[in-house]
Amino acid sequence: NNSASVEVVVKPSTEKPTLIPSGSKSFCLGSSVTLNSTVNSGNIWYKDSLVLVGATGPSITATEPGIYHVTSQRAGYCLSAADTIKINVTKAVKPTLTTLGSGSMCVGDSVVLSASTNGNQWYKDGLILAGSNGPIFVVKNSGTYSVINNVNGCLSDTASKTFNFNAAKRSGRSL
């Protein structure tokens, strides 16, 4: 009998980490969430299937949307299975303001101020204009009018325009 023997070594798997977010998996641009692994060392972190080079600790901070997962490997052990989490980031776009109406404005005139976004909140001189949350606002008084876009609780940068209505009516119009 000339049979050869082959020794097979089966390595145990490393403990599978559980991924635990420190807060919401959905947040506004500029915020973040810490992703924690239940395994303290030997972690390998990924975002959208790409290794996050240097990320081997028990946690990472996610600031961008994507699919994050973590695996773990100890010396002499096989790579663990992965735990995965999806991170959503919402960005509210700053509105672009357009005015529709006359260039010269007198008391009694009005100008239509149009925002390029929906889900807005309008302000006059820094004070909220209650109930004014559409894409259009009619300006009838002098002041600085501002609009902020609100997308799922995420606020955009402010867009503003200042209007000055002249006290005297234009000539040729009745007073």
PDB file of C-alpha atoms in Angstrom:
ATOM      1  CA  ASN A   1       0.000   0.000   0.000  1.00  0.00           C
ATOM      2  CA  ASN A   2       1.625   3.211  -1.213  1.00  0.00           C
ATOM      3  CA  SER A   3      -0.971   5.673  -0.029  1.00  0.00           C
ATOM      4  CA  ALA A   4       0.185   9.093   1.048  1.00  0.00           C
ATOM      5  CA  SER A   5      -1.346  10.803   3.961  1.00  0.00           C
ATOM      6  CA  VAL A   6      -2.382  14.442   3.870  1.00  0.00           C
ATOM      7  CA  GLU A   7      -2.816  16.401   7.033  1.00  0.00           C
ATOM      8  CA  VAL A   8      -5.700  18.849   6.916  1.00  0.00           C
ATOM      9  CA  VAL A   9      -5.685  21.668   9.433  1.00  0.00           C
ATOM     10  CA  VAL A  10      -9.023  23.342   9.990  1.00  0.00           C
ATOM     11  CA  LYS A  11      -8.677  26.775  11.504  1.00  0.00           C
ATOM     12  CA  PRO A  12     -11.487  28.134  13.630  1.00  0.00           C
ATOM     13  CA  SER A  13     -13.325  31.255  12.496  1.00  0.00           C
ATOM     14  CA  THR A  14     -12.850  34.539  14.224  1.00  0.00           C
ATOM     15  CA  GLU A  15     -15.885  35.729  16.166  1.00  0.00           C
ATOM     16  CA  LYS A  16     -18.332  37.572  13.881  1.00  0.00           C
ATOM     17  CA  PRO A  17     -18.581  41.242  14.932  1.00  0.00           C
ATOM     18  CA  THR A  18     -21.939  42.917  15.382  1.00  0.00           C
ATOM     19  CA  LEU A  19     -22.118  46.452  14.041  1.00  0.00           C
ATOM     20  CA  ILE A  20     -23.844  48.908  16.406  1.00  0.00           C
ATOM     21  CA  PRO A  21     -24.433  52.552  15.387  1.00  0.00           C
ATOM     22  CA  SER A  22     -24.138  55.187  18.134  1.00  0.00           C
ATOM     23  CA  GLY A  23     -27.125  57.069  16.696  1.00  0.00           C
ATOM     24  CA  SER A  24     -29.397  57.246  13.693  1.00  0.00           C
ATOM     25  CA  LYS A  25     -28.357  55.553  10.445  1.00  0.00           C
ATOM     26  CA  SER A  26     -29.895  58.522   8.586  1.00  0.00           C
ATOM     27  CA  PHE A  27     -28.636  62.039   9.228  1.00  0.00           C
ATOM     28  CA  CYS A  28     -27.999  65.445   7.656  1.00  0.00           C
ATOM     29  CA  LEU A  29     -24.909  66.348   5.652  1.00  0.00           C
ATOM     30  CA  GLY A  30     -22.305  67.678   8.077  1.00  0.00           C
ATOM     31  CA  SER A  31     -23.291  65.232  10.828  1.00  0.00           C
ATOM     32  CA  SER A  32     -21.929  61.758  11.501  1.00  0.00           C
ATOM     33  CA  VAL A  33     -22.531  58.498  13.308  1.00  0.00           C
ATOM     34  CA  THR A  34     -20.013  56.272  15.061  1.00  0.00           C
ATOM     35  CA  LEU A  35     -20.156  52.632  14.014  1.00  0.00           C
ATOM     36  CA  ASN A  36     -19.030  50.279  16.773  1.00  0.00           C
ATOM     37  CA  SER A  37     -17.907  46.662  16.422  1.00  0.00           C
ATOM     38  CA  THR A  38     -18.491  44.190  19.243  1.00  0.00           C
ATOM     39  CA  VAL A  39     -14.980  42.840  18.514  1.00  0.00           C
ATOM     40  CA  ASN A  40     -12.248  45.047  20.024  1.00  0.00           C
ATOM     41  CA  SER A  41      -9.344  44.218  17.714  1.00  0.00           C
ATOM     42  CA  GLY A  42      -8.586  42.699  14.334  1.00  0.00           C
ATOM     43  CA  ASN A  43     -11.470  44.487  12.622  1.00  0.00           C
ATOM     44  CA  ILE A  44     -11.421  45.196   8.907  1.00  0.00           C
ATOM     45  CA  TRP A  45     -13.812  48.002   7.931  1.00  0.00           C
ATOM     46  CA  TYR A  46     -15.300  48.489   4.449  1.00  0.00           C
ATOM     47  CA  LYS A  47     -17.374  51.169   2.721  1.00  0.00           C
ATOM     48  CA  ASP A  48     -19.131  50.178  -0.496  1.00  0.00           C
ATOM     49  CA  SER A  49     -16.999  46.993  -0.619  1.00  0.00           C
ATOM     50  CA  LEU A  50     -13.691  48.902  -0.459  1.00  0.00           C
ATOM     51  CA  VAL A  51     -11.362  48.433   2.508  1.00  0.00           C
ATOM     52  CA  LEU A  52     -11.025  51.562   4.656  1.00  0.00           C
ATOM     53  CA  VAL A  53      -7.241  51.535   4.888  1.00  0.00           C
ATOM     54  CA  GLY A  54      -5.995  51.848   8.450  1.00  0.00           C
ATOM     55  CA  ALA A  55      -9.434  51.291   9.988  1.00  0.00           C
ATOM     56  CA  THR A  56      -8.844  48.284  12.266  1.00  0.00           C
ATOM     57  CA  GLY A  57     -10.099  49.532  15.625  1.00  0.00           C
ATOM     58  CA  PRO A  58     -13.365  48.866  17.399  1.00  0.00           C
ATOM     59  CA  SER A  59     -15.124  51.872  15.793  1.00  0.00           C
ATOM     60  CA  ILE A  60     -15.163  54.262  12.834  1.00  0.00           C
ATOM     61  CA  THR A  61     -17.007  57.519  12.165  1.00  0.00           C
ATOM     62  CA  ALA A  62     -19.289  57.542   9.118  1.00  0.00           C
ATOM     63  CA  THR A  63     -19.869  60.955   7.513  1.00  0.00           C
ATOM     64  CA  GLU A  64     -20.829  59.802   4.010  1.00  0.00           C
ATOM     65  CA  PRO A  65     -23.688  57.685   2.673  1.00  0.00           C
ATOM     66  CA  GLY A  66     -22.953  54.101   1.730  1.00  0.00           C
ATOM     67  CA  ILE A  67     -22.933  50.452   2.751  1.00  0.00           C
ATOM     68  CA  TYR A  68     -20.530  49.868   5.646  1.00  0.00           C
ATOM     69  CA  HIS A  69     -19.484  46.474   6.912  1.00  0.00           C
ATOM     70  CA  VAL A  70     -16.976  45.028   9.298  1.00  0.00           C
ATOM     71  CA  THR A  71     -15.249  41.668   9.473  1.00  0.00           C
ATOM     72  CA  SER A  72     -12.703  40.475  11.988  1.00  0.00           C
ATOM     73  CA  GLN A  73      -9.618  38.279  11.890  1.00  0.00           C
ATOM     74  CA  ARG A  74      -7.296  37.122  14.650  1.00  0.00           C
ATOM     75  CA  ALA A  75      -3.872  35.585  14.019  1.00  0.00           C
ATOM     76  CA  GLY A  76      -4.206  31.890  13.218  1.00  0.00           C
ATOM     77  CA  TYR A  77      -7.957  32.148  12.632  1.00  0.00           C
ATOM     78  CA  CYS A  78     -10.105  32.467   9.517  1.00  0.00           C
ATOM     79  CA  LEU A  79     -11.767  35.715   8.520  1.00  0.00           C
ATOM     80  CA  SER A  80     -15.151  36.145  10.182  1.00  0.00           C
ATOM     81  CA  ALA A  81     -18.447  36.711   8.457  1.00  0.00           C
ATOM     82  CA  ALA A  82     -19.410  40.370   7.992  1.00  0.00           C
ATOM     83  CA  ASP A  83     -22.066  42.521   9.607  1.00  0.00           C
ATOM     84  CA  THR A  84     -23.477  45.275   7.373  1.00  0.00           C
ATOM     85  CA  ILE A  85     -25.272  48.597   7.796  1.00  0.00           C
ATOM     86  CA  LYS A  86     -26.559  51.198   5.311  1.00  0.00           C
ATOM     87  CA  ILE A  87     -25.916  54.876   6.096  1.00  0.00           C
ATOM     88  CA  ASN A  88     -28.131  57.566   4.523  1.00  0.00           C
ATOM     89  CA  VAL A  89     -27.079  61.227   4.390  1.00  0.00           C
ATOM     90  CA  THR A  90     -29.538  63.961   3.391  1.00  0.00           C
ATOM     91  CA  LYS A  91     -28.398  67.237   1.854  1.00  0.00           C
ATOM     92  CA  ALA A  92     -30.772  70.186   1.711  1.00  0.00           C
ATOM     93  CA  VAL A  93     -29.965  72.296  -1.354  1.00  0.00           C
ATOM     94  CA  LYS A  94     -29.590  76.053  -0.877  1.00  0.00           C
ATOM     95  CA  PRO A  95     -32.442  77.748  -2.755  1.00  0.00           C
ATOM     96  CA  THR A  96     -31.749  80.058  -5.685  1.00  0.00           C
ATOM     97  CA  LEU A  97     -33.904  83.192  -5.474  1.00  0.00           C
ATOM     98  CA  THR A  98     -35.471  84.876  -8.502  1.00  0.00           C
ATOM     99  CA  THR A  99     -37.531  88.070  -8.481  1.00  0.00           C
ATOM    100  CA  LEU A 100     -40.470  88.586 -10.793  1.00  0.00           C
ATOM    101  CA  GLY A 101     -41.681  92.144 -11.064  1.00  0.00           C
ATOM    102  CA  SER A 102     -40.714  95.741 -11.578  1.00  0.00           C
ATOM    103  CA  GLY A 103     -37.189  96.971 -10.893  1.00  0.00           C
ATOM    104  CA  SER A 104     -38.471 100.203  -9.330  1.00  0.00           C
ATOM    105  CA  MET A 105     -40.715  99.490  -6.379  1.00  0.00           C
ATOM    106  CA  CYS A 106     -42.998 101.970  -4.690  1.00  0.00           C
ATOM    107  CA  VAL A 107     -45.158 101.633  -1.608  1.00  0.00           C
ATOM    108  CA  GLY A 108     -48.239  99.663  -2.631  1.00  0.00           C
ATOM    109  CA  ASP A 109     -46.375  97.636  -5.266  1.00  0.00           C
ATOM    110  CA  SER A 110     -45.390  94.015  -4.804  1.00  0.00           C
ATOM    111  CA  VAL A 111     -42.667  91.730  -6.071  1.00  0.00           C
ATOM    112  CA  VAL A 112     -42.863  87.960  -6.410  1.00  0.00           C
ATOM    113  CA  LEU A 113     -39.871  86.200  -4.888  1.00  0.00           C
ATOM    114  CA  SER A 114     -39.432  82.644  -6.168  1.00  0.00           C
ATOM    115  CA  ALA A 115     -37.244  79.946  -4.601  1.00  0.00           C
ATOM    116  CA  SER A 116     -35.881  77.043  -6.648  1.00  0.00           C
ATOM    117  CA  THR A 117     -36.824  74.554  -3.906  1.00  0.00           C
ATOM    118  CA  ASN A 118     -39.925  73.213  -2.155  1.00  0.00           C
ATOM    119  CA  GLY A 119     -40.202  72.566   1.591  1.00  0.00           C
ATOM    120  CA  ASN A 120     -39.078  76.089   2.436  1.00  0.00           C
ATOM    121  CA  GLN A 121     -39.445  78.425   5.386  1.00  0.00           C
ATOM    122  CA  TRP A 122     -39.498  82.154   4.640  1.00  0.00           C
ATOM    123  CA  TYR A 123     -38.219  84.913   6.964  1.00  0.00           C
ATOM    124  CA  LYS A 124     -38.382  88.724   6.964  1.00  0.00           C
ATOM    125  CA  ASP A 125     -35.570  90.552   8.738  1.00  0.00           C
ATOM    126  CA  GLY A 126     -34.657  87.314  10.537  1.00  0.00           C
ATOM    127  CA  LEU A 127     -38.175  86.644  11.871  1.00  0.00           C
ATOM    128  CA  ILE A 128     -40.101  83.583  10.748  1.00  0.00           C
ATOM    129  CA  LEU A 129     -43.073  84.209   8.483  1.00  0.00           C
ATOM    130  CA  ALA A 130     -45.495  81.613   9.892  1.00  0.00           C
ATOM    131  CA  GLY A 131     -47.267  79.550   7.261  1.00  0.00           C
ATOM    132  CA  SER A 132     -44.976  80.766   4.475  1.00  0.00           C
ATOM    133  CA  ASN A 133     -43.335  77.591   3.272  1.00  0.00           C
ATOM    134  CA  GLY A 134     -43.984  77.330  -0.454  1.00  0.00           C
ATOM    135  CA  PRO A 135     -41.681  78.096  -3.365  1.00  0.00           C
ATOM    136  CA  ILE A 136     -43.176  81.602  -3.882  1.00  0.00           C
ATOM    137  CA  PHE A 137     -43.519  84.584  -1.561  1.00  0.00           C
ATOM    138  CA  VAL A 138     -45.084  87.965  -2.417  1.00  0.00           C
ATOM    139  CA  VAL A 139     -42.999  90.853  -1.060  1.00  0.00           C
ATOM    140  CA  LYS A 140     -45.015  93.992  -0.215  1.00  0.00           C
ATOM    141  CA  ASN A 141     -42.776  95.745   2.330  1.00  0.00           C
ATOM    142  CA  SER A 142     -39.138  96.818   2.538  1.00  0.00           C
ATOM    143  CA  GLY A 143     -36.810  94.409   4.302  1.00  0.00           C
ATOM    144  CA  THR A 144     -34.503  91.450   3.909  1.00  0.00           C
ATOM    145  CA  TYR A 145     -36.337  88.296   2.906  1.00  0.00           C
ATOM    146  CA  SER A 146     -34.684  84.932   3.435  1.00  0.00           C
ATOM    147  CA  VAL A 147     -35.566  81.339   2.715  1.00  0.00           C
ATOM    148  CA  ILE A 148     -34.215  78.060   4.100  1.00  0.00           C
ATOM    149  CA  ASN A 149     -34.929  74.692   2.480  1.00  0.00           C
ATOM    150  CA  ASN A 150     -35.945  71.882   4.861  1.00  0.00           C
ATOM    151  CA  VAL A 151     -35.529  68.274   3.659  1.00  0.00           C
ATOM    152  CA  ASN A 152     -36.504  65.703   6.289  1.00  0.00           C
ATOM    153  CA  GLY A 153     -35.326  68.041   9.055  1.00  0.00           C
ATOM    154  CA  CYS A 154     -32.054  68.902   7.301  1.00  0.00           C
ATOM    155  CA  LEU A 155     -31.680  72.641   6.722  1.00  0.00           C
ATOM    156  CA  SER A 156     -29.953  74.312   3.784  1.00  0.00           C
ATOM    157  CA  ASP A 157     -27.826  77.421   3.818  1.00  0.00           C
ATOM    158  CA  THR A 158     -29.878  80.625   3.763  1.00  0.00           C
ATOM    159  CA  ALA A 159     -30.624  82.533   0.557  1.00  0.00           C
ATOM    160  CA  SER A 160     -31.567  86.227   1.015  1.00  0.00           C
ATOM    161  CA  LYS A 161     -32.582  89.330  -0.941  1.00  0.00           C
ATOM    162  CA  THR A 162     -33.177  92.858   0.314  1.00  0.00           C
ATOM    163  CA  PHE A 163     -36.001  95.045  -1.021  1.00  0.00           C
ATOM    164  CA  ASN A 164     -36.543  98.794  -0.573  1.00  0.00           C
ATOM    165  CA  PHE A 165     -39.922 100.233  -1.520  1.00  0.00           C
ATOM    166  CA  ASN A 166     -39.874 103.969  -2.285  1.00  0.00           C
ATOM    167  CA  ALA A 167     -42.274 106.134  -0.288  1.00  0.00           C
ATOM    168  CA  ALA A 168     -43.465 108.153  -3.298  1.00  0.00           C
ATOM    169  CA  LYS A 169     -45.530 106.699  -6.103  1.00  0.00           C
ATOM    170  CA  ARG A 170     -44.124 106.764  -9.630  1.00  0.00           C
ATOM    171  CA  SER A 171     -45.237 109.754 -11.722  1.00  0.00           C
ATOM    172  CA  GLY A 172     -48.212 109.157 -13.954  1.00  0.00           C
ATOM    173  CA  ARG A 173     -50.053 107.083 -11.385  1.00  0.00           C
ATOM    174  CA  SER A 174     -52.828 108.368  -9.236  1.00  0.00           C
ATOM    175  CA  LEU A 175     -52.142 108.674  -5.525  1.00  0.00           C
TER     176      LEU A 175
END
